[in-house]
């Protein structure tokens, strides 16, 4: 972007305001470029999927006339760049087209499946950060002791255990063998259909409707997949926060504080922790992004009707609109979370102002 | 600070413990609800004139009704449905149906002959996948308004341009696609002349024993019993279908009692469920085959001796006891077991030496190499891998490539292809017209719906003539004799469309569930279901 120089006579306030505008404009153009790139790549890849969307719609026995008519209806007879341009024009009007598989507008499909994933990923992030960060810090402070070793083993296990395997084992042991947790899905059959809308997150909807039995059931259902994902996130977050903390504890101000006779606890929590807050925020945001689009396997294992499952089946049936819509949504979510963590960053770290 | 941290640990332990609290009651589905685990990923809407797939068909079968019913235990005997009686004119071209009075749609509108006329015309006019059910008898969007007419509130007359065996027409009128729709309701929900298509993606306009309550795509479908159903209120107050893509997940839920019926289990899980003793395995025979197609545009593969050699490279018996145990019944002839003209004969078995001898006679003593397309799903891929291994022993190198190649099969751009087909008409003609008729074998003919054309097989003229004659034959005994002849001729022609197994669909049903009977034309009913102890 070309940037016009502001005259030195301009008041500081104006410069600052202009600066802010520039920053926003720059990040906005970066975002748009990113999304466009994402769409182009997805579009091309989606076209290379060896599944035929027309046959997926009309079935394998249909005659040629039907084939050609549906091919045309789907706009597949147009050159690729025209198909893509048409698509972009629709997206600009927030119209992601219709899913060939579900026959619904993709936007309304996403509004239904995304809250399920959001619910799962949010709980997993809370569990992962709530357990992982304290564990990492304790582990750093007690470096080399048995506490540290134990924490690192727990972390290593979480990092190296395949999620789908863990999910299957949990279902086998806790559901099939001992009946401690309910099976897959979001609710028991009895409670299905008691709570409908407005947010499509059953936990929130149940609270709004005051259906406590449904709430309890939904919580029981989400527990196992959220804990498994949370464990994986915890492994990553504890490893990272341990190394951030260790780095701080090597700094000179820590020595100074020790020399001044400040207690270990005060040093760790009042000084060092404040200095790693920003880094922690960044990795939590990263983990959250990862969870939002990385729930595919756990959603399959637990028959959790979320975005991951939706996208998987869309890929399977070459459902182009659904694929592009989902990818776009994931892209937007990642960008929004990054933006939010950027803003929080500025807020928490005086040096960035 | 220490206290705070301890507090954190204790509270997280409490949260974890409370989440692990056992459920108050042991898992079991409610007595008056039927829960079916299924795979919804290929379900496309619930419009009877648009869908083309097993899971959706079963739902439509219970939301709507049809003129004719084919009983699950005797599907070749058309029985009254919405039509309480019918007659066929002496010339065999005019069918007159008397519509039962007093039937109401879920909306409360009465079902009349006008609705029947409108629904059948709609199927033909929309011209989507299932419209073949009526179009194959010569009905088109041009002539359907003249050929399907309601003469009064309780009479519908259907005419066909040519004479067909009347069973073909009656069977077609029992298909899910010829369901009777509430024309008044759909007129209210018409969007820009779409005949209610958009409305039907998420709503029902039927008169069946169940009414659609909720459908969340790839998640869950709930249907409520229609208490005013003319044949009496169903015992199951609700039917719930849950989307469970994982076979192991379905099996665990079935064994725990959280679902009553599991519809998509792998061979391994079916074996385990059967051994577990909590559920019965239902094998419902269909009218499709696991087939192998050898492209006749290929010089080597069009040699009759080579075609014959391939028949000796399939391990029929080995597969029947393993991967195909629940998915198919060994059958090497073309007319599905149980239909007129079917035969018990299975002359082929795995015989590498015999295959080698045939290849030598054909002039390929050292074999050859071909690309082989197969779909990478159970059990199709296991069957393909088995063939690949046997062919290698006879000197034929098959480059097996998984993927969705049906498009290439339709455009004849393949060498060897295998898949499974599924027909919905309980009549030999349904299979034969795809496997044994090919009116024009040129590339330009584009008869892409026919397996014979796709395989570029110029079917011997005497077979094609017999197939046509049998479809038009109105004398049932003569017809059965003719089909027996066709069956024999097809086997002797060493067709490049090699059938190895008749397709069966396996479901696991918990022992306390009574009356859930798999239907060969995808019309399994829920209103006959009850639950014992």
Short mmCIF file of N, CA and C in Angstrom, two decimals, chain A residues 196-264:
data_model
loop_
_atom_site.label_atom_id
_atom_site.label_comp_id
_atom_site.label_asym_id
_atom_site.label_seq_id
_atom_site.Cartn_x
_atom_site.Cartn_y
_atom_site.Cartn_z
N UNK A 196 -35.30 -26.36 21.07
CA UNK A 196 -34.95 -26.00 19.69
C UNK A 196 -34.56 -24.53 19.64
N UNK A 197 -33.34 -24.25 19.19
CA UNK A 197 -32.92 -22.86 19.01
C UNK A 197 -32.76 -22.15 20.35
N UNK A 198 -32.46 -20.87 20.39
CA UNK A 198 -32.12 -20.02 19.26
C UNK A 198 -30.66 -20.12 18.81
N UNK A 199 -29.75 -20.61 19.70
CA UNK A 199 -28.33 -20.52 19.35
C UNK A 199 -27.81 -21.79 18.70
N UNK A 200 -28.56 -22.90 18.78
CA UNK A 200 -28.11 -24.21 18.30
C UNK A 200 -26.97 -24.80 19.13
N UNK A 201 -26.56 -24.10 20.19
CA UNK A 201 -25.68 -24.74 21.15
C UNK A 201 -26.62 -25.28 22.23
N UNK A 202 -26.68 -26.61 22.35
CA UNK A 202 -27.70 -27.19 23.22
C UNK A 202 -27.53 -26.73 24.66
N UNK A 203 -26.27 -26.61 25.11
CA UNK A 203 -26.04 -26.19 26.49
C UNK A 203 -26.67 -24.83 26.74
N UNK A 204 -26.39 -23.89 25.83
CA UNK A 204 -26.91 -22.53 25.99
C UNK A 204 -28.44 -22.53 25.85
N UNK A 205 -28.93 -23.23 24.83
CA UNK A 205 -30.38 -23.26 24.59
C UNK A 205 -31.12 -23.85 25.79
N UNK A 206 -30.53 -24.87 26.40
CA UNK A 206 -31.20 -25.52 27.53
C UNK A 206 -31.27 -24.56 28.72
N UNK A 207 -30.20 -23.78 28.91
CA UNK A 207 -30.21 -22.80 30.00
C UNK A 207 -31.31 -21.77 29.73
N UNK A 208 -31.37 -21.28 28.48
CA UNK A 208 -32.36 -20.27 28.13
C UNK A 208 -33.77 -20.81 28.38
N UNK A 209 -33.97 -22.07 27.98
CA UNK A 209 -35.31 -22.65 28.11
C UNK A 209 -35.58 -23.15 29.52
N UNK A 210 -34.54 -23.17 30.35
CA UNK A 210 -34.72 -23.67 31.72
C UNK A 210 -34.95 -25.18 31.77
N UNK A 211 -34.49 -25.91 30.75
CA UNK A 211 -34.66 -27.36 30.72
C UNK A 211 -33.43 -28.00 31.35
N UNK A 212 -33.44 -28.16 32.66
CA UNK A 212 -32.20 -28.60 33.34
C UNK A 212 -31.87 -30.05 33.05
N UNK A 213 -32.87 -30.87 32.83
CA UNK A 213 -32.62 -32.27 32.52
C UNK A 213 -31.87 -32.37 31.18
N UNK A 214 -32.32 -31.57 30.21
CA UNK A 214 -31.66 -31.54 28.91
C UNK A 214 -30.24 -31.02 29.06
N UNK A 215 -30.08 -30.00 29.89
CA UNK A 215 -28.75 -29.42 30.10
C UNK A 215 -27.79 -30.47 30.66
N UNK A 216 -28.27 -31.21 31.67
CA UNK A 216 -27.42 -32.22 32.29
C UNK A 216 -27.04 -33.29 31.26
N UNK A 217 -28.01 -33.69 30.48
CA UNK A 217 -27.78 -34.72 29.47
C UNK A 217 -26.78 -34.23 28.42
N UNK A 218 -26.94 -32.98 27.99
CA UNK A 218 -26.03 -32.42 26.99
C UNK A 218 -24.61 -32.34 27.55
N UNK A 219 -24.52 -31.95 28.83
CA UNK A 219 -23.21 -31.84 29.47
C UNK A 219 -22.54 -33.21 29.55
N UNK A 220 -23.33 -34.24 29.90
CA UNK A 220 -22.79 -35.59 29.96
C UNK A 220 -22.29 -36.04 28.59
N UNK A 221 -23.04 -35.67 27.56
CA UNK A 221 -22.65 -36.09 26.21
C UNK A 221 -21.39 -35.39 25.74
N UNK A 222 -21.26 -34.12 26.09
CA UNK A 222 -20.12 -33.36 25.59
C UNK A 222 -18.86 -33.66 26.41
N UNK A 223 -19.06 -34.21 27.61
CA UNK A 223 -17.93 -34.38 28.52
C UNK A 223 -16.77 -35.16 27.91
N UNK A 224 -17.05 -36.36 27.42
CA UNK A 224 -15.95 -37.21 26.96
C UNK A 224 -15.20 -36.60 25.77
N UNK A 225 -15.90 -36.22 24.69
CA UNK A 225 -15.13 -35.63 23.59
C UNK A 225 -14.40 -34.34 23.99
N UNK A 226 -15.02 -33.52 24.86
CA UNK A 226 -14.37 -32.28 25.25
C UNK A 226 -13.15 -32.56 26.11
N UNK A 227 -13.25 -33.54 27.00
CA UNK A 227 -12.10 -33.87 27.84
C UNK A 227 -10.95 -34.43 27.00
N UNK A 228 -11.29 -35.25 26.01
CA UNK A 228 -10.23 -35.82 25.16
C UNK A 228 -9.53 -34.73 24.37
N UNK A 229 -10.33 -33.87 23.75
CA UNK A 229 -9.72 -32.75 23.00
C UNK A 229 -8.99 -31.83 23.96
N UNK A 230 -9.57 -31.61 25.15
CA UNK A 230 -8.96 -30.74 26.14
C UNK A 230 -7.62 -31.29 26.60
N UNK A 231 -7.55 -32.60 26.71
CA UNK A 231 -6.30 -33.24 27.12
C UNK A 231 -5.20 -32.99 26.08
N UNK A 232 -5.58 -33.14 24.82
CA UNK A 232 -4.60 -32.88 23.75
C UNK A 232 -4.15 -31.43 23.79
N UNK A 233 -5.12 -30.51 24.01
CA UNK A 233 -4.76 -29.10 24.07
C UNK A 233 -3.90 -28.82 25.29
N UNK A 234 -4.24 -29.48 26.38
CA UNK A 234 -3.48 -29.29 27.62
C UNK A 234 -2.02 -29.68 27.43
N UNK A 235 -1.81 -30.76 26.70
CA UNK A 235 -0.44 -31.22 26.49
C UNK A 235 0.38 -30.14 25.80
N UNK A 236 -0.20 -29.54 24.81
CA UNK A 236 0.49 -28.50 24.05
C UNK A 236 0.69 -27.26 24.90
N UNK A 237 -0.37 -26.84 25.58
CA UNK A 237 -0.31 -25.59 26.35
C UNK A 237 0.65 -25.73 27.54
N UNK A 238 0.69 -26.90 28.17
CA UNK A 238 1.58 -27.03 29.32
C UNK A 238 3.04 -27.02 28.86
N UNK A 239 3.30 -27.64 27.72
CA UNK A 239 4.66 -27.66 27.20
C UNK A 239 5.14 -26.24 26.89
N UNK A 240 4.26 -25.49 26.22
CA UNK A 240 4.63 -24.13 25.83
C UNK A 240 4.78 -23.23 27.05
N UNK A 241 3.82 -23.31 27.99
CA UNK A 241 3.90 -22.38 29.12
C UNK A 241 5.10 -22.71 30.01
N UNK A 242 5.49 -23.98 30.04
CA UNK A 242 6.69 -24.35 30.81
C UNK A 242 7.91 -23.64 30.22
N UNK A 243 8.04 -23.68 28.89
CA UNK A 243 9.26 -23.08 28.32
C UNK A 243 9.23 -21.55 28.41
N UNK A 244 8.01 -20.97 28.29
CA UNK A 244 7.94 -19.50 28.47
C UNK A 244 8.39 -19.13 29.88
N UNK A 245 7.90 -19.87 30.86
CA UNK A 245 8.19 -19.56 32.25
C UNK A 245 9.68 -19.75 32.55
N UNK A 246 10.24 -20.83 32.01
CA UNK A 246 11.67 -21.08 32.24
C UNK A 246 12.50 -19.92 31.71
N UNK A 247 12.08 -19.43 30.55
CA UNK A 247 12.80 -18.32 29.93
C UNK A 247 12.77 -17.09 30.84
N UNK A 248 11.61 -16.81 31.41
CA UNK A 248 11.47 -15.67 32.31
C UNK A 248 12.34 -15.84 33.55
N UNK A 249 12.34 -17.08 34.08
CA UNK A 249 13.05 -17.30 35.34
C UNK A 249 14.57 -17.14 35.17
N UNK A 250 15.02 -17.16 33.94
CA UNK A 250 16.46 -16.96 33.68
C UNK A 250 16.81 -15.48 33.56
N UNK A 251 15.77 -14.61 33.51
CA UNK A 251 16.01 -13.18 33.27
C UNK A 251 16.68 -12.53 34.49
N UNK A 252 17.31 -11.38 34.21
CA UNK A 252 18.04 -10.70 35.29
C UNK A 252 17.11 -10.15 36.36
N UNK A 253 15.90 -9.67 35.94
CA UNK A 253 15.03 -9.06 36.96
C UNK A 253 14.62 -10.07 38.03
N UNK A 254 14.62 -11.36 37.64
CA UNK A 254 14.28 -12.39 38.62
C UNK A 254 15.39 -12.48 39.67
N UNK A 255 16.66 -12.44 39.19
CA UNK A 255 17.80 -12.44 40.11
C UNK A 255 17.71 -11.25 41.05
N UNK A 256 17.43 -10.06 40.42
CA UNK A 256 17.32 -8.84 41.21
C UNK A 256 16.26 -9.00 42.28
N UNK A 257 15.11 -9.49 41.85
CA UNK A 257 14.01 -9.64 42.81
C UNK A 257 14.39 -10.59 43.93
N UNK A 258 15.09 -11.69 43.55
CA UNK A 258 15.53 -12.64 44.56
C UNK A 258 16.48 -11.97 45.54
N UNK A 259 17.38 -11.16 44.95
CA UNK A 259 18.37 -10.47 45.79
C UNK A 259 17.66 -9.53 46.76
N UNK A 260 16.53 -8.96 46.26
CA UNK A 260 15.80 -8.04 47.13
C UNK A 260 15.02 -8.80 48.20
N UNK A 261 15.07 -10.12 48.11
CA UNK A 261 14.43 -10.91 49.15
C UNK A 261 12.97 -11.22 48.87
N UNK A 262 12.55 -11.02 47.63
CA UNK A 262 11.17 -11.34 47.28
C UNK A 262 10.98 -12.87 47.24
N UNK A 263 9.85 -13.32 47.69
CA UNK A 263 9.59 -14.76 47.72
C UNK A 263 9.38 -15.34 46.33
N UNK A 264 9.62 -16.63 46.22
CA UNK A 264 9.48 -17.34 44.94
C UNK A 264 8.10 -17.13 44.32
#
